[in-house]
């Protein structure tokens, strides 16, 4: 049996239509929830708002962003539900559009200007620009679905991702990095950097790793929360096992996260400081993620089967792993030997 709705409110699909008489004039509005419809009907009768303009109680950018972040956090796994990771992105969006701007005023023209601002004035990478565009669109979509935005959301154009040079640490560079961390008394960060190099984990995969995900007897670790939503298990190197064993003894009683003593923000700040100090401040590719590249190139350089490397790295398809295929030495050696044989034949002829 359908529920009885208050006078002046009818349901149309997943929306609620408000229609009331005010001083002989019909006032109407459409709301996303019954509670909102009841509130709007009352405000219409009191003359606080006019018809049609009340069709949506439009959020401003600040309200929309806060609601969107709260929704994202609530939908995320407990270990990753940290609103702080959205702080910088929120500052960029709110700083450009203004916190009190109505969402209906976030026009396609303004969004195009935002793209120009990010790419031309700030010079941000494609991944940063595209992620900001995605967050902006999802924020608007979240508001529209809840009856808080009249205009339809506009997607910001994407910036093409380039397949440029794969940046990784050479052994000499790794030595310089480690020396800096040890010389400045940042042993905990040195351990985390070694961990990234030997596991190939993404930044957040390591920071979310729990002691319960590590089996010190078998020497295996399982990464449950991955970019592809497909868990994977890898074997610990001797260096990683020593690091985890020490952390287990020192920290497992107080914190379930293996690297719970290191925040993502602090890691980024220390990395930036180190990069400047050892002379890589102008190298835009000298980022934390290149430690993952380092692991992949070393595995392939050691002639590990490419499909095994794909599984180890958690790549979604073999094409992603093949980006590093030029680091497989045996293939190159075979090619060189074949050319040598042909050259020898031609010389004899």
Tab-separated table of C-alpha atoms in Angstrom:
chain	number	residue	atom	x	y	z
A	1	UNK	CA	0.000	0.000	0.000
A	2	UNK	CA	1.521	3.367	-1.013
A	3	UNK	CA	2.410	5.681	1.831
A	4	UNK	CA	0.209	8.693	2.476
A	5	UNK	CA	1.987	11.946	1.655
A	6	UNK	CA	1.292	15.365	3.191
A	7	UNK	CA	-1.188	17.591	1.391
A	8	UNK	CA	0.283	19.305	-1.651
A	9	UNK	CA	3.017	16.700	-2.196
A	10	UNK	CA	2.977	13.852	-4.723
A	11	UNK	CA	5.716	11.438	-5.684
A	12	UNK	CA	6.928	11.223	-9.285
A	13	UNK	CA	9.479	8.443	-9.685
A	14	UNK	CA	12.279	9.193	-7.231
A	15	UNK	CA	11.297	12.886	-6.940
A	16	UNK	CA	8.646	14.673	-4.882
A	17	UNK	CA	6.474	17.316	-6.522
A	18	UNK	CA	5.227	20.197	-4.366
A	19	UNK	CA	2.117	22.123	-5.457
A	20	UNK	CA	0.453	24.641	-3.090
A	21	UNK	CA	-1.899	27.603	-3.377
A	22	UNK	CA	-0.513	30.899	-2.054
A	23	UNK	CA	-2.788	33.974	-2.254
A	24	UNK	CA	-4.704	32.426	-5.114
A	25	UNK	CA	-1.565	31.574	-7.071
A	26	UNK	CA	-0.223	28.081	-7.654
A	27	UNK	CA	3.388	27.569	-6.488
A	28	UNK	CA	5.302	24.434	-7.476
A	29	UNK	CA	8.657	22.868	-6.778
A	30	UNK	CA	10.453	19.525	-7.205
A	31	UNK	CA	12.626	18.023	-4.474
A	32	UNK	CA	14.843	14.984	-4.190
A	33	UNK	CA	13.563	13.830	-0.777
A	34	UNK	CA	10.282	13.901	1.112
A	35	UNK	CA	11.868	15.821	3.977
A	36	UNK	CA	13.039	18.513	1.553
A	37	UNK	CA	9.588	18.631	-0.077
A	38	UNK	CA	7.868	19.151	3.288
A	39	UNK	CA	10.310	21.949	4.141
A	40	UNK	CA	9.865	23.630	0.738
A	41	UNK	CA	6.067	23.391	0.940
A	42	UNK	CA	6.116	25.159	4.289
A	43	UNK	CA	8.491	27.859	3.032
A	44	UNK	CA	6.275	28.417	-0.020
A	45	UNK	CA	3.179	28.834	2.132
A	46	UNK	CA	5.007	31.326	4.361
A	47	UNK	CA	6.233	33.268	1.343
A	48	UNK	CA	9.880	32.809	2.324
A	49	UNK	CA	10.660	31.530	-1.172
A	50	UNK	CA	8.912	31.848	-4.530
A	51	UNK	CA	7.704	29.083	-6.821
A	52	UNK	CA	10.083	27.452	-9.324
A	53	UNK	CA	13.059	29.152	-7.698
A	54	UNK	CA	12.468	26.692	-4.894
A	55	UNK	CA	12.605	23.769	-7.279
A	56	UNK	CA	16.114	23.117	-6.020
A	57	UNK	CA	17.681	24.345	-2.805
A	58	UNK	CA	20.989	24.957	-4.592
A	59	UNK	CA	24.206	24.399	-2.667
A	60	UNK	CA	27.180	26.689	-2.863
A	61	UNK	CA	30.581	25.215	-3.764
A	62	UNK	CA	31.734	24.944	-0.133
A	63	UNK	CA	28.600	23.072	0.976
A	64	UNK	CA	28.732	20.819	-2.081
A	65	UNK	CA	32.403	19.987	-1.528
A	66	UNK	CA	31.891	19.169	2.158
A	67	UNK	CA	28.904	16.943	1.365
A	68	UNK	CA	30.794	15.189	-1.424
A	69	UNK	CA	33.873	14.495	0.726
A	70	UNK	CA	31.679	13.192	3.559
A	71	UNK	CA	29.992	10.865	1.064
A	72	UNK	CA	33.319	9.634	-0.360
A	73	UNK	CA	34.716	8.979	3.095
A	74	UNK	CA	31.565	7.123	4.171
A	75	UNK	CA	31.762	4.909	1.060
A	76	UNK	CA	35.471	4.096	1.498
A	77	UNK	CA	36.948	1.202	3.499
A	78	UNK	CA	37.585	2.099	7.134
A	79	UNK	CA	41.362	2.142	6.704
A	80	UNK	CA	41.222	4.686	3.879
A	81	UNK	CA	38.377	6.898	5.134
A	82	UNK	CA	40.533	9.936	5.771
A	83	UNK	CA	39.096	13.273	4.596
A	84	UNK	CA	42.541	14.901	4.878
A	85	UNK	CA	43.606	13.339	1.574
A	86	UNK	CA	41.086	15.625	-0.148
A	87	UNK	CA	42.330	18.818	1.553
A	88	UNK	CA	44.668	20.034	-1.183
A	89	UNK	CA	42.174	19.286	-3.956
A	90	UNK	CA	39.467	21.128	-2.024
A	91	UNK	CA	41.703	24.171	-1.691
A	92	UNK	CA	42.271	24.217	-5.442
A	93	UNK	CA	38.565	23.955	-6.322
A	94	UNK	CA	37.311	26.333	-3.625
A	95	UNK	CA	40.137	28.774	-4.262
A	96	UNK	CA	39.308	29.060	-7.952
A	97	UNK	CA	35.495	29.019	-7.936
A	98	UNK	CA	35.002	30.636	-4.524
A	99	UNK	CA	33.297	28.903	-1.572
A	100	UNK	CA	30.076	30.918	-1.794
A	101	UNK	CA	29.483	30.596	-5.531
A	102	UNK	CA	26.228	28.794	-6.365
A	103	UNK	CA	26.709	25.473	-8.119
A	104	UNK	CA	24.404	26.721	-10.871
A	105	UNK	CA	27.017	29.414	-11.568
A	106	UNK	CA	29.767	26.855	-12.153
A	107	UNK	CA	29.293	27.141	-15.905
A	108	UNK	CA	31.049	25.321	-18.732
A	109	UNK	CA	32.940	28.563	-19.463
A	110	UNK	CA	34.164	28.782	-15.857
A	111	UNK	CA	35.213	25.136	-15.934
A	112	UNK	CA	37.186	25.735	-19.153
A	113	UNK	CA	38.923	28.627	-17.382
A	114	UNK	CA	39.736	26.259	-14.515
A	115	UNK	CA	41.387	23.879	-16.987
A	116	UNK	CA	43.459	26.738	-18.433
A	117	UNK	CA	44.427	27.831	-14.925
A	118	UNK	CA	45.636	24.337	-13.986
A	119	UNK	CA	47.518	23.643	-17.207
A	120	UNK	CA	48.877	27.040	-18.270
A	121	UNK	CA	49.316	29.007	-15.065
A	122	UNK	CA	50.067	26.174	-12.648
A	123	UNK	CA	51.535	23.703	-15.145
A	124	UNK	CA	50.222	20.655	-13.290
A	125	UNK	CA	50.713	17.173	-14.685
A	126	UNK	CA	47.993	15.383	-16.630
A	127	UNK	CA	47.229	13.056	-13.722
A	128	UNK	CA	46.678	15.955	-11.292
A	129	UNK	CA	44.587	17.961	-13.774
A	130	UNK	CA	42.436	14.976	-14.693
A	131	UNK	CA	41.867	13.983	-11.067
A	132	UNK	CA	40.789	17.518	-10.164
A	133	UNK	CA	38.406	17.474	-13.114
A	134	UNK	CA	36.965	14.158	-11.972
A	135	UNK	CA	36.454	15.402	-8.405
A	136	UNK	CA	34.790	18.593	-9.647
A	137	UNK	CA	32.392	16.647	-11.879
A	138	UNK	CA	31.589	14.071	-9.191
A	139	UNK	CA	30.910	16.864	-6.688
A	140	UNK	CA	28.380	18.451	-9.060
A	141	UNK	CA	26.807	15.093	-9.886
A	142	UNK	CA	26.476	14.272	-6.194
A	143	UNK	CA	24.655	17.567	-5.619
A	144	UNK	CA	22.380	17.231	-8.668
A	145	UNK	CA	21.219	13.742	-7.691
A	146	UNK	CA	20.171	15.144	-4.321
A	147	UNK	CA	18.220	18.038	-5.757
A	148	UNK	CA	20.862	20.626	-4.858
A	149	UNK	CA	21.805	21.796	-8.345
A	150	UNK	CA	19.592	22.990	-11.185
A	151	UNK	CA	22.094	22.915	-14.059
A	152	UNK	CA	23.526	19.679	-15.394
A	153	UNK	CA	27.171	19.020	-14.443
A	154	UNK	CA	29.841	19.784	-17.024
A	155	UNK	CA	32.917	17.598	-17.416
A	156	UNK	CA	36.208	19.412	-17.615
A	157	UNK	CA	38.281	18.419	-20.619
A	158	UNK	CA	41.034	15.945	-19.855
A	159	UNK	CA	44.725	16.424	-20.369
A	160	UNK	CA	46.353	13.722	-22.455
A	161	UNK	CA	48.599	11.362	-20.529
A	162	UNK	CA	51.938	11.012	-22.251
A	163	UNK	CA	53.969	7.843	-22.326
A	164	UNK	CA	57.260	9.502	-21.704
A	165	UNK	CA	60.488	8.277	-20.190
A	166	UNK	CA	60.066	5.847	-17.320
A	167	UNK	CA	61.911	7.385	-14.372
A	168	UNK	CA	63.447	4.966	-11.899
A	169	UNK	CA	66.247	4.981	-9.345
A	170	UNK	CA	69.662	3.798	-10.385
A	171	UNK	CA	71.688	2.022	-7.737
A	172	UNK	CA	73.851	5.133	-7.306
A	173	UNK	CA	70.773	7.339	-6.866
A	174	UNK	CA	69.300	4.917	-4.360
A	175	UNK	CA	72.528	5.135	-2.375
A	176	UNK	CA	72.348	8.949	-2.341
A	177	UNK	CA	68.716	8.869	-1.211
A	178	UNK	CA	69.402	6.405	1.582
A	179	UNK	CA	72.474	8.288	2.781
A	180	UNK	CA	70.419	11.468	3.106
A	181	UNK	CA	67.735	9.763	5.200
A	182	UNK	CA	70.300	8.096	7.456
A	183	UNK	CA	72.441	11.231	7.831
A	184	UNK	CA	69.400	13.326	8.800
A	185	UNK	CA	68.168	10.803	11.351
A	186	UNK	CA	65.070	9.810	9.378
A	187	UNK	CA	65.509	6.065	9.663
A	188	UNK	CA	61.761	5.384	9.578
A	189	UNK	CA	61.495	7.039	6.159
A	190	UNK	CA	64.556	5.172	4.902
A	191	UNK	CA	62.828	1.904	5.813
A	192	UNK	CA	59.672	2.942	3.966
A	193	UNK	CA	61.640	3.902	0.838
A	194	UNK	CA	63.409	0.515	0.889
A	195	UNK	CA	60.019	-1.126	1.354
A	196	UNK	CA	58.616	0.644	-1.733
A	197	UNK	CA	61.605	-0.328	-3.868
A	198	UNK	CA	61.494	-4.008	-2.889
A	199	UNK	CA	57.703	-4.455	-3.046
A	200	UNK	CA	56.638	-2.133	-5.870
A	201	UNK	CA	53.586	-1.144	-3.843
A	202	UNK	CA	51.728	2.034	-4.659
A	203	UNK	CA	52.084	4.781	-2.071
A	204	UNK	CA	48.714	4.212	-0.376
A	205	UNK	CA	48.977	0.405	-0.601
A	206	UNK	CA	51.972	0.456	1.727
A	207	UNK	CA	50.491	3.062	4.073
A	208	UNK	CA	47.297	0.988	4.420
A	209	UNK	CA	49.086	-2.331	4.948
A	210	UNK	CA	48.133	-4.001	8.244
A	211	UNK	CA	50.151	-6.368	10.379
A	212	UNK	CA	47.326	-8.903	9.878
A	213	UNK	CA	48.101	-8.822	6.143
A	214	UNK	CA	51.669	-9.994	6.777
A	215	UNK	CA	52.690	-13.601	7.429
A	216	UNK	CA	56.200	-13.568	8.845
A	217	UNK	CA	56.386	-17.382	8.778
A	218	UNK	CA	55.771	-17.753	5.051
A	219	UNK	CA	57.263	-14.356	4.230
A	220	UNK	CA	54.203	-13.290	2.238
A	221	UNK	CA	52.122	-10.127	2.285
A	222	UNK	CA	48.639	-9.606	0.865
A	223	UNK	CA	47.561	-6.224	-0.470
A	224	UNK	CA	43.785	-6.134	-0.167
A	225	UNK	CA	43.005	-2.536	-1.109
A	226	UNK	CA	44.369	-1.979	-4.603
A	227	UNK	CA	43.784	0.434	-7.463
A	228	UNK	CA	42.262	-2.355	-9.557
A	229	UNK	CA	40.204	-3.752	-6.626
A	230	UNK	CA	41.970	-7.081	-7.109
A	231	UNK	CA	43.991	-8.271	-4.079
A	232	UNK	CA	47.452	-9.697	-4.688
A	233	UNK	CA	50.059	-11.510	-2.616
A	234	UNK	CA	53.809	-11.012	-2.883
A	235	UNK	CA	56.887	-12.473	-1.207
A	236	UNK	CA	59.008	-10.346	1.113
A	237	UNK	CA	62.654	-9.787	0.308
A	238	UNK	CA	65.119	-10.287	3.158
A	239	UNK	CA	65.368	-6.496	3.549
A	240	UNK	CA	61.600	-6.048	3.747
A	241	UNK	CA	61.214	-8.926	6.180
A	242	UNK	CA	63.776	-7.368	8.541
A	243	UNK	CA	61.944	-4.026	8.394
A	244	UNK	CA	58.540	-5.583	9.084
A	245	UNK	CA	59.863	-7.772	11.904
A	246	UNK	CA	61.283	-4.760	13.738
A	247	UNK	CA	58.088	-2.760	13.241
A	248	UNK	CA	56.008	-5.705	14.449
A	249	UNK	CA	57.982	-5.923	17.680
A	250	UNK	CA	57.950	-2.159	18.240
A	251	UNK	CA	54.508	-1.140	17.054
A	252	UNK	CA	51.971	-3.952	16.553
A	253	UNK	CA	50.461	-3.559	20.033
A	254	UNK	CA	49.704	0.130	19.516
A	255	UNK	CA	48.762	0.348	15.842
A	256	UNK	CA	47.350	-2.157	13.367
A	257	UNK	CA	48.986	-0.386	10.402
A	258	UNK	CA	52.564	-1.400	9.579
A	259	UNK	CA	53.483	2.208	8.726
A	260	UNK	CA	50.904	3.879	10.953
A	261	UNK	CA	53.619	6.145	12.357
A	262	UNK	CA	54.105	7.852	8.965
A	263	UNK	CA	51.415	10.052	7.460
A	264	UNK	CA	51.083	10.565	3.707
A	265	UNK	CA	51.449	14.327	4.143
A	266	UNK	CA	54.629	14.003	6.216
A	267	UNK	CA	56.087	11.528	3.711
A	268	UNK	CA	55.473	13.989	0.875
A	269	UNK	CA	57.093	16.899	2.754
A	270	UNK	CA	60.172	14.884	3.720
A	271	UNK	CA	60.516	13.532	0.172
A	272	UNK	CA	60.384	17.062	-1.246
A	273	UNK	CA	63.038	18.209	1.226
A	274	UNK	CA	65.296	15.269	0.361
A	275	UNK	CA	64.862	15.843	-3.373
A	276	UNK	CA	66.007	19.444	-3.067
A	277	UNK	CA	68.918	18.598	-0.765
A	278	UNK	CA	70.475	15.946	-3.024
A	279	UNK	CA	70.113	17.985	-6.205
A	280	UNK	CA	66.966	16.650	-7.891
A	281	UNK	CA	64.725	19.650	-7.229
A	282	UNK	CA	64.369	20.383	-10.955
A	283	UNK	CA	63.615	16.776	-11.884
A	284	UNK	CA	59.811	16.731	-12.123
A	285	UNK	CA	59.827	12.927	-12.450
A	286	UNK	CA	61.744	12.404	-9.227
A	287	UNK	CA	58.590	11.467	-7.302
A	288	UNK	CA	57.634	8.773	-4.805
A	289	UNK	CA	55.803	6.769	-7.464
A	290	UNK	CA	59.072	6.199	-9.337
A	291	UNK	CA	60.028	3.763	-6.563
A	292	UNK	CA	57.320	1.518	-8.001
A	293	UNK	CA	58.887	1.948	-11.449
A	294	UNK	CA	62.224	1.028	-9.896
A	295	UNK	CA	60.867	-2.276	-8.582
A	296	UNK	CA	59.303	-3.182	-11.932
A	297	UNK	CA	62.421	-2.378	-13.972
A	298	UNK	CA	64.625	-4.358	-11.581
A	299	UNK	CA	62.371	-7.410	-11.765
A	300	UNK	CA	62.413	-7.361	-15.548
A	301	UNK	CA	66.126	-6.552	-15.576
A	302	UNK	CA	66.686	-9.703	-13.522
A	303	UNK	CA	64.901	-11.631	-16.304
A	304	UNK	CA	61.798	-12.449	-14.258
A	305	UNK	CA	58.989	-13.680	-16.525
A	306	UNK	CA	56.866	-10.733	-17.664
A	307	UNK	CA	53.580	-12.308	-16.547
A	308	UNK	CA	55.013	-12.935	-13.092
A	309	UNK	CA	56.023	-9.273	-12.972
A	310	UNK	CA	52.517	-8.286	-14.048
A	311	UNK	CA	51.052	-10.256	-11.123
A	312	UNK	CA	53.622	-8.901	-8.678
A	313	UNK	CA	52.940	-5.282	-9.658
A	314	UNK	CA	49.170	-5.720	-9.818
A	315	UNK	CA	48.945	-4.377	-13.363
A	316	UNK	CA	45.482	-4.667	-14.870
A	317	UNK	CA	46.776	-5.967	-18.192
A	318	UNK	CA	50.011	-7.148	-19.791
A	319	UNK	CA	50.263	-3.969	-21.879
A	320	UNK	CA	51.037	-1.959	-18.739
A	321	UNK	CA	53.913	-4.275	-17.883
A	322	UNK	CA	55.184	-4.241	-21.454
A	323	UNK	CA	55.947	-0.532	-21.083
A	324	UNK	CA	58.998	-1.744	-19.172
A	325	UNK	CA	59.822	-4.602	-21.556
A	326	UNK	CA	62.950	-2.885	-22.870
A	327	UNK	CA	64.548	-3.681	-19.503
A	328	UNK	CA	64.511	-7.418	-20.216
A	329	UNK	CA	68.214	-7.996	-20.991
A	330	UNK	CA	68.018	-11.515	-22.472
A	331	UNK	CA	65.755	-10.348	-25.308
A	332	UNK	CA	68.148	-7.568	-26.184
A	333	UNK	CA	71.112	-9.922	-25.927
A	334	UNK	CA	69.420	-12.380	-28.283
A	335	UNK	CA	68.789	-9.582	-30.796
A	336	UNK	CA	72.402	-8.418	-30.637
A	337	UNK	CA	73.706	-11.965	-31.062
A	338	UNK	CA	71.448	-12.474	-34.103
A	339	UNK	CA	72.827	-9.306	-35.703
A	340	UNK	CA	76.370	-10.437	-34.926
A	341	UNK	CA	75.742	-13.755	-36.687
A	342	UNK	CA	74.362	-11.994	-39.756
A	343	UNK	CA	77.301	-9.614	-39.807
A	344	UNK	CA	79.738	-12.525	-39.610
A	345	UNK	CA	78.063	-14.268	-42.538
A	346	UNK	CA	78.168	-11.142	-44.670
A	347	UNK	CA	81.827	-10.550	-43.795
A	348	UNK	CA	82.746	-14.107	-44.904
A	349	UNK	CA	80.883	-13.614	-48.141
